[in-house]
XYZ file of C-alpha atoms in Angstrom:
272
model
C 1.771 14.655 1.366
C 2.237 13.093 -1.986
C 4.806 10.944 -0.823
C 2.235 9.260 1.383
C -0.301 9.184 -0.934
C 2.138 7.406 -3.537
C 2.928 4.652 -0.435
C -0.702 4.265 0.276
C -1.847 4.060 -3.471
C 0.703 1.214 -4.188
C 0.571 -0.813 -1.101
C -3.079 0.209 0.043
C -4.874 -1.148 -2.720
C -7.927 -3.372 -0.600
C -9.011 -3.975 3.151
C -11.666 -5.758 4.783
C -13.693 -4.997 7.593
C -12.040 -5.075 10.549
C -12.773 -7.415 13.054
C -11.461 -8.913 16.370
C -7.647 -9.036 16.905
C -8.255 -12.725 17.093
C -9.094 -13.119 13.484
C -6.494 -11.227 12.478
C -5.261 -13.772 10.530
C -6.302 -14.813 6.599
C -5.441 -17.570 4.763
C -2.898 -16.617 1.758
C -3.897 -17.893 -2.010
C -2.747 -14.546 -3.877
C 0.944 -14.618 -4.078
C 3.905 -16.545 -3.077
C 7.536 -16.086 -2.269
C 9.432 -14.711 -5.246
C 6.911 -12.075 -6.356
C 8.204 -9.003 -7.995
C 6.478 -6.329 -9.208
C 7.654 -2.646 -10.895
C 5.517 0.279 -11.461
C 6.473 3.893 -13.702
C 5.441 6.812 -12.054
C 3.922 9.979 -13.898
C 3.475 13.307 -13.255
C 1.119 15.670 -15.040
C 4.119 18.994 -15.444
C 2.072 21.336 -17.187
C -0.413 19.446 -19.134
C 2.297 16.906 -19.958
C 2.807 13.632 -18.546
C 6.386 13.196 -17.230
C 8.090 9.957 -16.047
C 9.137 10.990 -12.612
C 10.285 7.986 -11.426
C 9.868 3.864 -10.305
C 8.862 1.834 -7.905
C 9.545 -1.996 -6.951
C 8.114 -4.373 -4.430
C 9.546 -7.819 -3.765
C 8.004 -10.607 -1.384
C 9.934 -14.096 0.022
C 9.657 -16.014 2.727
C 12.178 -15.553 5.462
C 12.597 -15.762 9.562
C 11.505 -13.370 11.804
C 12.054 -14.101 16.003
C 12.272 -17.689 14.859
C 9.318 -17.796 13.259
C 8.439 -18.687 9.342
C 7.183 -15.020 7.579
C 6.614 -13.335 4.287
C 9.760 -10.869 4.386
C 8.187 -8.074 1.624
C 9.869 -4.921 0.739
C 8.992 -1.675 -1.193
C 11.369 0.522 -2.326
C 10.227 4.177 -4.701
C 12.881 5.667 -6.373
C 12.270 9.196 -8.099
C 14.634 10.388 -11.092
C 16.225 13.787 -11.587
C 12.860 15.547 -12.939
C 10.836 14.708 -9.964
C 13.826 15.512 -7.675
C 13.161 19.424 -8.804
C 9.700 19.090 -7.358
C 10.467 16.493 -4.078
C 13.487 14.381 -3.065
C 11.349 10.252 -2.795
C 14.558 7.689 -2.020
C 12.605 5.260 0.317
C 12.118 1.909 1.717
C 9.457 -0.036 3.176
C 9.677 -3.179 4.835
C 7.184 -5.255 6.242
C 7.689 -8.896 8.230
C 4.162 -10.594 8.558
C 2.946 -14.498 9.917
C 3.488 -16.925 7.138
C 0.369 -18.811 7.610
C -1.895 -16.203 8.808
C -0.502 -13.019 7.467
C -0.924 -11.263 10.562
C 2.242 -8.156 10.884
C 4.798 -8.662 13.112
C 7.556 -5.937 12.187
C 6.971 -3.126 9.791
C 9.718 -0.143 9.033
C 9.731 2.742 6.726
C 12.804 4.884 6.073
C 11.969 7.573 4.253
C 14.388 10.609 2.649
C 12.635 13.753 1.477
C 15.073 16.303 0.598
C 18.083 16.494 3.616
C 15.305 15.151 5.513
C 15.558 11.670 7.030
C 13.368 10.073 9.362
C 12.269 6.294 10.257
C 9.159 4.404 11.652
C 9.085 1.322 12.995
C 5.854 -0.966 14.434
C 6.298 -4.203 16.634
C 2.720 -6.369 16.958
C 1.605 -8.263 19.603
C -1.827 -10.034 20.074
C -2.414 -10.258 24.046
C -6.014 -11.026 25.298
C -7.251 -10.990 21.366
C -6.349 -7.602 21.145
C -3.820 -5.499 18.827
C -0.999 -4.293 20.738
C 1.313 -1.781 18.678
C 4.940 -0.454 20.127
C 6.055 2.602 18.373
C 9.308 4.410 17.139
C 9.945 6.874 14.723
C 13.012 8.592 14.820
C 12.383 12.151 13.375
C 15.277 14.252 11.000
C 16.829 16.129 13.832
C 17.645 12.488 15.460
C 15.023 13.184 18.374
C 13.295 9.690 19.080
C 9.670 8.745 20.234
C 8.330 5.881 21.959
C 4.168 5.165 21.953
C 2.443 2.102 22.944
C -1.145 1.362 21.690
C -3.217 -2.068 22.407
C -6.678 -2.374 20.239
C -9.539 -4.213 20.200
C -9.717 -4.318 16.320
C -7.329 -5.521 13.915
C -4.309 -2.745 13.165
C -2.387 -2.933 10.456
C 0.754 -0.685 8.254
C 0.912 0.264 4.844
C 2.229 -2.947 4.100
C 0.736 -5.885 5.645
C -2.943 -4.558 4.902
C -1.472 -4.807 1.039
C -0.389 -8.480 1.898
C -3.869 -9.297 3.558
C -6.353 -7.455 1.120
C -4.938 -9.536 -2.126
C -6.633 -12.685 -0.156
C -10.073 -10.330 -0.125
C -13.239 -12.085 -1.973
C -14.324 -9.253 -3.968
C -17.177 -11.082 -5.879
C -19.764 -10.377 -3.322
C -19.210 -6.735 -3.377
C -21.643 -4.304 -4.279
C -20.801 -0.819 -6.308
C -21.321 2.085 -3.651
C -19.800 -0.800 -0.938
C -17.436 1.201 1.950
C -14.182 -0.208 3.865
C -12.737 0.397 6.506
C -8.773 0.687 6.205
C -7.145 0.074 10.029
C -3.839 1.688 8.558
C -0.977 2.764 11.472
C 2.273 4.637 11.219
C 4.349 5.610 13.827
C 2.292 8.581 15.701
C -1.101 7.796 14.761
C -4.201 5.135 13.564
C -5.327 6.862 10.148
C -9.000 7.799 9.628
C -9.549 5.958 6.178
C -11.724 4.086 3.661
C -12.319 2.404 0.780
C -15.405 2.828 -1.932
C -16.068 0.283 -4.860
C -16.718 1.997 -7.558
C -17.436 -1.004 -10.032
C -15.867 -3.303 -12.796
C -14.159 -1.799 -15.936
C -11.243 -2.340 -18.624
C -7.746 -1.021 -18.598
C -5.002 -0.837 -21.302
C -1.360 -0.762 -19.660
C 0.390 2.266 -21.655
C 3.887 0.438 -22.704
C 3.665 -2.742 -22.479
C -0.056 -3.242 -24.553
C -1.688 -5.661 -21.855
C -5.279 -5.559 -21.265
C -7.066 -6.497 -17.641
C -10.688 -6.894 -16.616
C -10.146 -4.496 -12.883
C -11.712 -4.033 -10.111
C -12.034 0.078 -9.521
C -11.697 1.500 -5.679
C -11.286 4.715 -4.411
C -9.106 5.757 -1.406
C -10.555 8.226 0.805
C -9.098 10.070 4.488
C -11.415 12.467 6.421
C -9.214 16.240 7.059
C -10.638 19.158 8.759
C -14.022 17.185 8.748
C -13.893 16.794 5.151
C -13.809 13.549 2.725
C -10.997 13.833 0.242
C -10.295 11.265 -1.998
C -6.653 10.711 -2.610
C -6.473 7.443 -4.991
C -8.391 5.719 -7.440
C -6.884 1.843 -8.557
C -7.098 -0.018 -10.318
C -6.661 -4.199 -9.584
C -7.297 -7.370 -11.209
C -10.112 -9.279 -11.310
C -8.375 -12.659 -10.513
C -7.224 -14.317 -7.766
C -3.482 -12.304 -7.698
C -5.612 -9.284 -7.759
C -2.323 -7.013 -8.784
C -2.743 -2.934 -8.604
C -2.513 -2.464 -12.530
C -3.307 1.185 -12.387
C -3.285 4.180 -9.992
C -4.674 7.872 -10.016
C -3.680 9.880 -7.670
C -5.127 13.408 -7.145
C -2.599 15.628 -5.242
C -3.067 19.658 -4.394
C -1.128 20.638 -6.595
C -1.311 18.478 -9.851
C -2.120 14.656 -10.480
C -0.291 11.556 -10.413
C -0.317 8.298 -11.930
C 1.021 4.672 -11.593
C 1.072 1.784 -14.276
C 2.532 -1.432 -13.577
C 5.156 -1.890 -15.868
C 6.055 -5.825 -15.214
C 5.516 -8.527 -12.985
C 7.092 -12.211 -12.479
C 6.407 -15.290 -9.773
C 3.010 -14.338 -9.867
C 1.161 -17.117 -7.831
C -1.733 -17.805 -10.056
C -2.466 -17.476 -13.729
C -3.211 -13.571 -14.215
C -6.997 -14.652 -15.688
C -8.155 -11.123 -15.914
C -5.735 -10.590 -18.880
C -7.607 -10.060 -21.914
C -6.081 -11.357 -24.664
């Protein structure tokens, strides 16, 4: 559980509405190949916050089936203090269109303990639909095959990340909802955003100050809203996760970007 909510909170930060497979597409103006980003993750261990780990994401532009793509990876490494609470040594990995952004590939590996297992998504657009072919390979080695075709946009944990930087916020409203088309391997999750508003954040470590944009992740279970994350993401034009809450059943979590480089645009929501 919080292993997914960690993936979702760092990659999952904005969506749009989902439309027609046909306009699956979005013209990029947030980042650019040669982005790196690093985050610290914290644990609250009895009324202490505890580094528990890191996490990295890189994006360049590559080949995929001959075609030009934004190759983008994410990898979460926890250190020895979270490894007493849950084994996190994974990768994501995520090929998507390089002029319209629209997936192509996606892949998790994911350890958690002596526990291994993989998913894997392959897009196709026939007939302006969504067409997914699934695999996930579970720990024992069994493997499972599903094939899924949609008349919405789909997307992973990844590409959605890729996509929703390139979201115009400024015509949002506080209260606003979103839908989030997210997919793994066995099933389409049931998931949304909520704006929540505008406010200030102070990056512990490094001393940077941002002007955000505050959202709140949400997933109906057992007919019940929960909400897993609240991020935080800046009000420019990179629109960078900065921040990230996450509220787990059995403690809290938290994520604070730690550094960043080959940022496409000048980070504007900096306060100096």
């Amino acid at each position: 559980m919080i292993k997914r909510i960690i993936f979702t909170a760092i990659i999952g930060m904005m969506s749009i509405i989902s439309v027609n497979a046909q306009s699956c597409g979005i013209e990029n103006k947030a980042f650019k190949s040669g982005e790196f980003l690093v985050y610290d993750l914290y644990f609250n261990w009895k009324f202490v916050w505890v580094k528990v780990g890191s996490a990295s994401m890189s994006t360049m532009e590559s080949r995929y089936a001959g075609k030009k793509v934004f190759r983008s990876s994410l990898t979460t490494r926890g250190n020895q203090k979270l490894d007493g609470i849950f084994v996190m040594r994974d990768t994501l990995l995520s090929y998507c269109d390089a002029a319209t952004l629209a997936p192509v590939y996606f892949r998790k590996g994911a350890l958690e303990g002596k526990r291994y297992y993989v998913d894997e998504l392959w897009y196709s657009y026939p007939g302006n639909n969504c067409r997914l072919k699934m695999h996930r390979i579970d720990a024992d080695g069994e493997q499972h095959w599903i094939n899924k075709e949609y008349t919405d946009c789909v997307y992973d944990m990844m590409s959605i990340f890729l996509r929703a930087r390139n979201f115009d916020a400024s015509k949002m409203k506080k209260g606003d909802i979103i839908p989030m088309p997210i997919s793994d391997a066995r099933r389409l999750t049931n998931s949304w955003l909520k704006y929540r508003g505008k406010e200030n954040f102070k990056v512990d470590g490094t001393g940077e100050k941002f002007r955000c944009l505050v959202f709140s992740f949400y997933e109906k279970e057992d007919g019940k809203d929960h909400e897993l994350i609240r991020f935080y993401v800046t009000d420019d034009q990179n629109h960078l996760p900065v921040r990230l809450d996450m509220f787990l059943s059995f403690g809290s979590a938290k994520a604070f970007l730690r550094g960043y480089k080959g940022v496409r645009n000048p980070m504007s929501a900096k306060i100096k």
